């Protein structure tokens, strides 16, 4: 009802873009260039996303290709006719009639954006595999370490174990060494053969491959041990005297009997087990999703034009499958072109999309190979001890989840209802993948059958007072009282 | 043929408590459930067990249902906290006085209390209360525990339960029914449709059109915080339910409407009505200013035009029964489920049922009046 006195500004535009990383920025720039009115929302203070994260005024310690790419992206965005809303936390996305309504809280209060098209470019999130001691001070995720290193130029520790799976281990280790820290060890649960299995795809981008090989050489020459086929299983002790233990595992992540464990003294542990598409927004928007390990797990389903199966909804970048920062801008452009076409604003024969799609096919190969090299098998959760906390928000140990699964919980929603797993502040971002793997292990059900949690607002916790805003009690639109 | 005496469709509070009584009466019973036990309205509602928000004509049923929850105790997170219903202006005060007087006469132990008394006991409440009522029996349970609790009861009573088994078809024949789920057909002498918001499409499989509509109720929860509220809080209009759970989080409901329908399987939170719900909660309990909203969701609530239950024989189909559309069903379900089972067992239910024939197209006024005799009776 319009009687509400709250001053919440409502903006209308043609296209709303969520996320100012490589995909979202490219989508916004392209859409604006096509003459569409564009609003771009991002929770961070400046554009770039996680991969090109930076803080204004802080120069990187070394000449940094990512920083240069990020600056190019920020410059492009600044020159485009895009209404940029940084510092905005989007808490709800809904389709009302034929338009999208995006609700956000920004520095100046609530803001709602109405548009015909919505491009979701909210990227990826880190996969977490719990181990004994993962909640200890001194243990942080690779993504968190990256924020410290890129945005704040702070080392996560002086002697760091970098553990998990995949190429991001190398990225973090390299950044720690460049920042003046020491890497006690790189511990990758996947065998080195995981890299060779994707050699052909990696060769599609010889420049990036050479860069990675250079990092490995540098780290080895610095004496950093690089272990493959070892899974981080425990961190003990207190900062600065931590001890990380890893066990030898097979391809699927199951512990190999009889093989010797590896132990490292350290003062910090950075861990991450690859990236998964962030699907919270597209779930909330009602789009269909599929589970595909080759794309990082659950992802929103898109057609060749990045269209989802809900009218006016598009997804670009890692949310539609973790394709990496090189492919993301191409998907952003394709999505913007599709939106402009669907809105009847450009001719269906406009050529731009075809070239972008050809380039995408090439570029995505490399990014998808990176994603697969970081994949984990269900074996990695098989050896989680019964008393290790899986859901940190609700304090649920593995044993509690196993019990509920044995009691009949066959889907993520079942397990959530029965145990509260995933109901805390993190919204299941830390535990849901592990919980689903536990169900798969114990029931033999497929991830498609186990499903994802139903999307719910708010997308992130929001302050009630900020949401409620100023209001007049007598103007609240009271419905007819319940029947007596 | 391995035939059941009764197949109950729906493992919510209605279906499960009916199944338990039928099994106790000697029947061989199977419950089929499209999702998981208690995953629908039984499991996603705000857990409110308040006599102050029950309909006058349903008060006797509510009092009995309440006893069931009290007996279930810790296993369902039952808490007897007492509850206040608040009015903030003269219109709401008049509404409160009229309604609570009638509910008291119907048997609910409700008293009127002064704003000063309310604020002395609950200092976190608004200073703008002009009138209030109190019911010491009001309380709440943790609705997420409904499903696991019902599952355990069914198992212990020897009732077969098939979850994730949506009914695809029901065929009538040969002195019974053939109910088809994805795993194949199952035969039974009788069926009870207790499918909550999905009741109408299931009845349609038997050729019966039930004029059921569906509400999409919104519930929200905040992050846990320090203890500020002890009692349940309601609003004279019924448009607010608010409680602070044992883990410190606030649960906010009141029937504000989202969007969606059971046929699409999806209920959606409507941003604008959610905000109004939060504003009303914020007004009643200013201390909520410091809380962060963690999650909002919706649950489907089926109803018919007169807002009384469908509880009895499915019109025109011998040996088929229906139980749905019970306003306040979370509290009342454990009372009315067994009553319908009594009818199925050929016994006289201890309280009158609510004949679904009254809502059928073509039901004459006289017919409707006669069929709703239970309703009329219950009002006395």
CSV table of C-alpha atoms in Angstrom, one decimal, chain A residues 88-356:
chain,number,residue,atom,x,y,z
A,88,UNK,CA,24.7,-1.8,-1.0
A,89,UNK,CA,23.7,-5.1,0.6
A,90,UNK,CA,21.0,-6.7,-1.5
A,91,UNK,CA,18.6,-8.5,0.8
A,92,UNK,CA,15.8,-9.6,-1.4
A,93,UNK,CA,15.1,-10.2,-5.1
A,94,UNK,CA,11.5,-10.8,-6.2
A,95,UNK,CA,9.6,-10.9,-9.4
A,96,UNK,CA,6.4,-8.8,-9.1
A,97,UNK,CA,4.2,-9.0,-12.2
A,98,UNK,CA,6.5,-8.5,-15.1
A,99,UNK,CA,9.4,-6.7,-13.3
A,100,UNK,CA,12.1,-7.5,-10.9
A,101,UNK,CA,12.3,-5.7,-7.6
A,102,UNK,CA,15.7,-5.7,-5.9
A,103,UNK,CA,15.8,-4.6,-2.3
A,104,UNK,CA,19.0,-3.3,-0.9
A,105,UNK,CA,20.4,-1.4,2.2
A,106,UNK,CA,23.0,1.2,1.4
A,107,UNK,CA,24.8,3.9,3.2
A,108,UNK,CA,21.8,6.2,2.7
A,109,UNK,CA,19.2,3.7,3.8
A,110,UNK,CA,16.9,1.3,1.9
A,111,UNK,CA,16.8,1.4,-1.8
A,112,UNK,CA,14.6,-0.7,-4.1
A,113,UNK,CA,15.3,-1.0,-7.8
A,114,UNK,CA,12.7,-2.0,-10.3
A,115,UNK,CA,13.7,-3.3,-13.7
A,116,UNK,CA,12.6,-5.5,-16.6
A,117,UNK,CA,15.8,-7.4,-16.7
A,118,UNK,CA,18.1,-8.6,-13.9
A,119,UNK,CA,21.6,-9.8,-14.5
A,120,UNK,CA,23.0,-11.8,-11.6
A,121,UNK,CA,26.8,-11.7,-11.4
A,122,UNK,CA,27.5,-12.6,-7.8
A,123,UNK,CA,30.4,-14.9,-8.4
A,124,UNK,CA,31.6,-17.9,-6.5
A,125,UNK,CA,32.0,-18.9,-2.9
A,126,UNK,CA,34.7,-21.0,-1.2
A,127,UNK,CA,34.1,-24.7,-0.5
A,128,UNK,CA,34.9,-25.7,3.0
A,129,UNK,CA,35.7,-29.2,4.2
A,130,UNK,CA,35.7,-29.3,8.0
A,131,UNK,CA,38.6,-30.8,10.0
A,132,UNK,CA,39.5,-31.0,13.7
A,133,UNK,CA,40.4,-27.5,14.8
A,134,UNK,CA,39.1,-25.6,11.8
A,135,UNK,CA,37.4,-23.0,14.1
A,136,UNK,CA,40.6,-22.2,16.0
A,137,UNK,CA,42.1,-18.7,15.8
A,138,UNK,CA,44.8,-18.7,13.2
A,139,UNK,CA,42.8,-20.8,10.7
A,140,UNK,CA,41.2,-18.9,7.9
A,141,UNK,CA,39.8,-19.5,4.5
A,142,UNK,CA,41.8,-18.8,1.3
A,143,UNK,CA,39.2,-16.2,0.3
A,144,UNK,CA,39.7,-14.4,3.6
A,145,UNK,CA,43.4,-14.6,3.3
A,146,UNK,CA,43.1,-13.1,-0.2
A,147,UNK,CA,41.1,-10.2,1.2
A,148,UNK,CA,43.8,-9.6,3.8
A,149,UNK,CA,46.6,-9.8,1.3
A,150,UNK,CA,45.0,-7.9,-1.6
A,151,UNK,CA,42.9,-5.3,0.2
A,152,UNK,CA,44.8,-4.7,3.4
A,153,UNK,CA,48.3,-6.0,2.6
A,154,UNK,CA,48.3,-8.0,5.9
A,155,UNK,CA,49.8,-11.4,6.1
A,156,UNK,CA,47.6,-14.1,7.6
A,157,UNK,CA,50.7,-15.3,9.5
A,158,UNK,CA,54.5,-15.4,9.3
A,159,UNK,CA,54.8,-19.2,8.7
A,160,UNK,CA,51.7,-20.4,7.0
A,161,UNK,CA,50.3,-23.8,5.9
A,162,UNK,CA,48.2,-23.4,2.8
A,163,UNK,CA,45.9,-26.4,2.4
A,164,UNK,CA,43.0,-27.6,0.5
A,165,UNK,CA,42.7,-28.3,-3.2
A,166,UNK,CA,43.5,-26.7,-6.5
A,167,UNK,CA,45.2,-23.7,-8.1
A,168,UNK,CA,44.1,-21.1,-5.5
A,169,UNK,CA,46.5,-22.7,-3.1
A,170,UNK,CA,49.3,-21.5,-5.4
A,171,UNK,CA,47.8,-18.1,-5.7
A,172,UNK,CA,47.6,-17.6,-1.9
A,173,UNK,CA,51.1,-19.1,-1.3
A,174,UNK,CA,52.6,-16.8,-3.9
A,175,UNK,CA,50.9,-13.8,-2.4
A,176,UNK,CA,52.2,-14.7,1.1
A,177,UNK,CA,55.8,-15.1,-0.1
A,178,UNK,CA,55.6,-11.8,-2.0
A,179,UNK,CA,54.2,-10.2,1.1
A,180,UNK,CA,57.3,-11.3,3.0
A,181,UNK,CA,55.8,-14.3,4.8
A,182,UNK,CA,57.0,-17.9,4.8
A,183,UNK,CA,54.9,-20.8,3.5
A,184,UNK,CA,55.5,-23.9,5.7
A,185,UNK,CA,53.9,-26.2,3.2
A,186,UNK,CA,51.3,-26.3,0.4
A,187,UNK,CA,49.1,-29.3,1.0
A,188,UNK,CA,46.8,-30.3,-1.9
A,189,UNK,CA,44.4,-33.2,-1.3
A,190,UNK,CA,44.3,-33.9,-5.0
A,191,UNK,CA,47.1,-35.9,-6.8
A,192,UNK,CA,49.5,-34.0,-9.1
A,193,UNK,CA,47.9,-36.1,-11.9
A,194,UNK,CA,44.8,-33.9,-11.5
A,195,UNK,CA,46.7,-31.2,-13.3
A,196,UNK,CA,48.0,-33.5,-16.1
A,197,UNK,CA,44.4,-34.8,-16.7
A,198,UNK,CA,43.5,-31.3,-17.9
A,199,UNK,CA,46.7,-30.5,-19.7
A,200,UNK,CA,45.0,-29.9,-23.1
A,201,UNK,CA,42.6,-27.4,-21.5
A,202,UNK,CA,45.4,-25.6,-19.7
A,203,UNK,CA,47.3,-25.3,-22.9
A,204,UNK,CA,44.4,-23.2,-24.3
A,205,UNK,CA,45.8,-20.3,-22.3
A,206,UNK,CA,49.6,-20.8,-22.5
A,207,UNK,CA,50.1,-17.4,-20.9
A,208,UNK,CA,48.2,-18.3,-17.7
A,209,UNK,CA,49.7,-21.8,-17.7
A,210,UNK,CA,53.2,-20.3,-17.9
A,211,UNK,CA,52.4,-17.9,-15.1
A,212,UNK,CA,51.3,-20.8,-12.8
A,213,UNK,CA,54.4,-22.9,-13.7
A,214,UNK,CA,56.5,-19.9,-12.8
A,215,UNK,CA,54.9,-19.6,-9.4
A,216,UNK,CA,55.5,-23.3,-8.7
A,217,UNK,CA,59.2,-23.0,-9.7
A,218,UNK,CA,59.6,-19.9,-7.5
A,219,UNK,CA,57.9,-21.6,-4.5
A,220,UNK,CA,60.0,-24.8,-4.9
A,221,UNK,CA,63.2,-22.8,-5.2
A,222,UNK,CA,62.3,-21.0,-2.0
A,223,UNK,CA,62.1,-24.5,-0.4
A,224,UNK,CA,58.4,-24.6,0.0
A,225,UNK,CA,57.2,-28.3,0.3
A,226,UNK,CA,54.3,-28.9,-2.1
A,227,UNK,CA,52.5,-32.1,-1.1
A,228,UNK,CA,49.9,-33.7,-3.4
A,229,UNK,CA,47.4,-36.4,-2.2
A,230,UNK,CA,47.4,-35.2,1.4
A,231,UNK,CA,44.2,-34.0,3.1
A,232,UNK,CA,44.3,-31.5,6.0
A,233,UNK,CA,42.7,-33.4,8.9
A,234,UNK,CA,43.7,-31.5,12.1
A,235,UNK,CA,45.0,-28.2,13.4
A,236,UNK,CA,46.1,-28.3,17.0
A,237,UNK,CA,47.7,-25.9,19.5
A,238,UNK,CA,47.4,-22.1,19.9
A,239,UNK,CA,48.7,-19.3,17.9
A,240,UNK,CA,51.6,-18.9,17.2
A,241,UNK,CA,52.3,-22.5,17.8
A,242,UNK,CA,50.0,-24.4,15.6
A,243,UNK,CA,50.5,-27.9,14.3
A,244,UNK,CA,48.8,-29.0,11.1
A,245,UNK,CA,48.3,-32.7,10.3
A,246,UNK,CA,47.5,-34.1,6.9
A,247,UNK,CA,46.7,-37.7,5.9
A,248,UNK,CA,47.5,-39.4,2.6
A,249,UNK,CA,44.3,-39.9,0.6
A,250,UNK,CA,43.3,-41.5,-2.7
A,251,UNK,CA,41.7,-39.8,-5.7
A,252,UNK,CA,38.3,-39.7,-4.0
A,253,UNK,CA,39.7,-38.3,-0.8
A,254,UNK,CA,39.5,-41.5,1.2
A,255,UNK,CA,42.4,-41.9,3.7
A,256,UNK,CA,44.9,-44.5,2.6
A,257,UNK,CA,45.5,-47.1,5.2
A,258,UNK,CA,49.0,-47.5,6.6
A,259,UNK,CA,50.5,-44.5,4.9
A,260,UNK,CA,52.4,-42.0,7.0
A,261,UNK,CA,50.9,-38.6,8.0
A,262,UNK,CA,52.5,-35.3,7.4
A,263,UNK,CA,52.9,-32.7,10.1
A,264,UNK,CA,53.9,-29.1,9.9
A,265,UNK,CA,54.5,-26.5,12.6
A,266,UNK,CA,53.0,-23.1,11.7
A,267,UNK,CA,51.4,-20.0,13.1
A,268,UNK,CA,48.5,-19.8,10.6
A,269,UNK,CA,46.6,-22.1,8.3
A,270,UNK,CA,44.8,-20.9,5.2
A,271,UNK,CA,42.4,-23.5,3.7
A,272,UNK,CA,40.1,-23.7,0.8
A,273,UNK,CA,38.8,-26.6,-1.3
A,274,UNK,CA,38.0,-24.9,-4.6
A,275,UNK,CA,35.1,-22.6,-5.6
A,276,UNK,CA,31.4,-23.2,-5.9
A,277,UNK,CA,29.0,-21.0,-7.8
A,278,UNK,CA,27.1,-18.7,-5.5
A,279,UNK,CA,23.4,-19.6,-6.1
A,280,UNK,CA,21.6,-17.8,-3.3
A,281,UNK,CA,20.2,-15.0,-5.5
A,282,UNK,CA,19.2,-17.3,-8.4
A,283,UNK,CA,17.6,-19.7,-6.0
A,284,UNK,CA,15.6,-16.9,-4.4
A,285,UNK,CA,14.6,-15.7,-7.9
A,286,UNK,CA,13.1,-19.2,-8.6
A,287,UNK,CA,15.5,-20.3,-11.4
A,288,UNK,CA,16.3,-23.9,-12.1
A,289,UNK,CA,19.7,-25.2,-11.0
A,290,UNK,CA,21.8,-28.3,-11.8
A,291,UNK,CA,24.6,-30.1,-10.1
A,292,UNK,CA,27.7,-30.5,-12.1
A,293,UNK,CA,31.1,-31.1,-10.4
A,294,UNK,CA,32.8,-29.9,-13.6
A,295,UNK,CA,31.3,-26.5,-13.1
A,296,UNK,CA,32.0,-26.4,-9.3
A,297,UNK,CA,28.7,-28.0,-8.1
A,298,UNK,CA,25.3,-26.5,-8.0
A,299,UNK,CA,24.9,-23.7,-10.6
A,300,UNK,CA,22.0,-21.9,-12.2
A,301,UNK,CA,21.1,-23.2,-15.6
A,302,UNK,CA,21.6,-20.8,-18.5
A,303,UNK,CA,21.2,-21.0,-22.2
A,304,UNK,CA,23.8,-19.9,-24.7
A,305,UNK,CA,22.8,-16.3,-24.1
A,306,UNK,CA,23.1,-16.6,-20.3
A,307,UNK,CA,19.3,-16.6,-19.9
A,308,UNK,CA,17.9,-18.4,-16.9
A,309,UNK,CA,14.5,-20.2,-17.1
A,310,UNK,CA,12.7,-17.3,-15.4
A,311,UNK,CA,11.7,-14.4,-17.7
A,312,UNK,CA,14.0,-11.5,-17.6
A,313,UNK,CA,16.7,-13.2,-15.5
A,314,UNK,CA,20.3,-13.7,-16.7
A,315,UNK,CA,23.4,-15.0,-14.9
A,316,UNK,CA,27.0,-14.3,-15.9
A,317,UNK,CA,30.3,-15.3,-14.4
A,318,UNK,CA,31.0,-17.9,-11.8
A,319,UNK,CA,27.4,-18.2,-10.6
A,320,UNK,CA,26.4,-20.1,-13.7
A,321,UNK,CA,29.4,-22.4,-13.3
A,322,UNK,CA,32.9,-21.4,-12.1
A,323,UNK,CA,34.6,-20.3,-15.4
A,324,UNK,CA,37.1,-17.9,-14.0
A,325,UNK,CA,37.9,-14.2,-14.3
A,326,UNK,CA,38.9,-14.4,-18.0
A,327,UNK,CA,35.7,-15.9,-19.2
A,328,UNK,CA,33.4,-13.9,-16.9
A,329,UNK,CA,33.4,-10.6,-18.8
A,330,UNK,CA,32.4,-12.4,-22.0
A,331,UNK,CA,29.4,-13.9,-20.3
A,332,UNK,CA,28.6,-10.5,-18.9
A,333,UNK,CA,28.6,-9.0,-22.4
A,334,UNK,CA,26.5,-11.9,-23.8
A,335,UNK,CA,24.0,-11.5,-21.0
A,336,UNK,CA,23.7,-7.7,-21.6
A,337,UNK,CA,23.2,-8.2,-25.3
A,338,UNK,CA,20.6,-10.9,-24.7
A,339,UNK,CA,18.8,-8.6,-22.2
A,340,UNK,CA,18.8,-5.7,-24.8
A,341,UNK,CA,17.5,-8.0,-27.5
A,342,UNK,CA,14.8,-9.4,-25.2
A,343,UNK,CA,13.7,-5.9,-24.3
A,344,UNK,CA,13.4,-5.1,-28.0
A,345,UNK,CA,16.1,-2.5,-27.8
A,346,UNK,CA,18.5,-3.9,-30.4
A,347,UNK,CA,18.2,-5.9,-33.5
A,348,UNK,CA,18.2,-9.7,-33.1
A,349,UNK,CA,21.0,-9.8,-35.7
A,350,UNK,CA,23.4,-7.7,-33.8
A,351,UNK,CA,26.8,-9.3,-34.2
A,352,UNK,CA,28.5,-8.6,-30.9
A,353,UNK,CA,27.2,-11.7,-29.2
A,354,UNK,CA,28.6,-14.2,-31.8
A,355,UNK,CA,32.2,-13.1,-31.4
A,356,UNK,CA,31.9,-13.1,-27.6
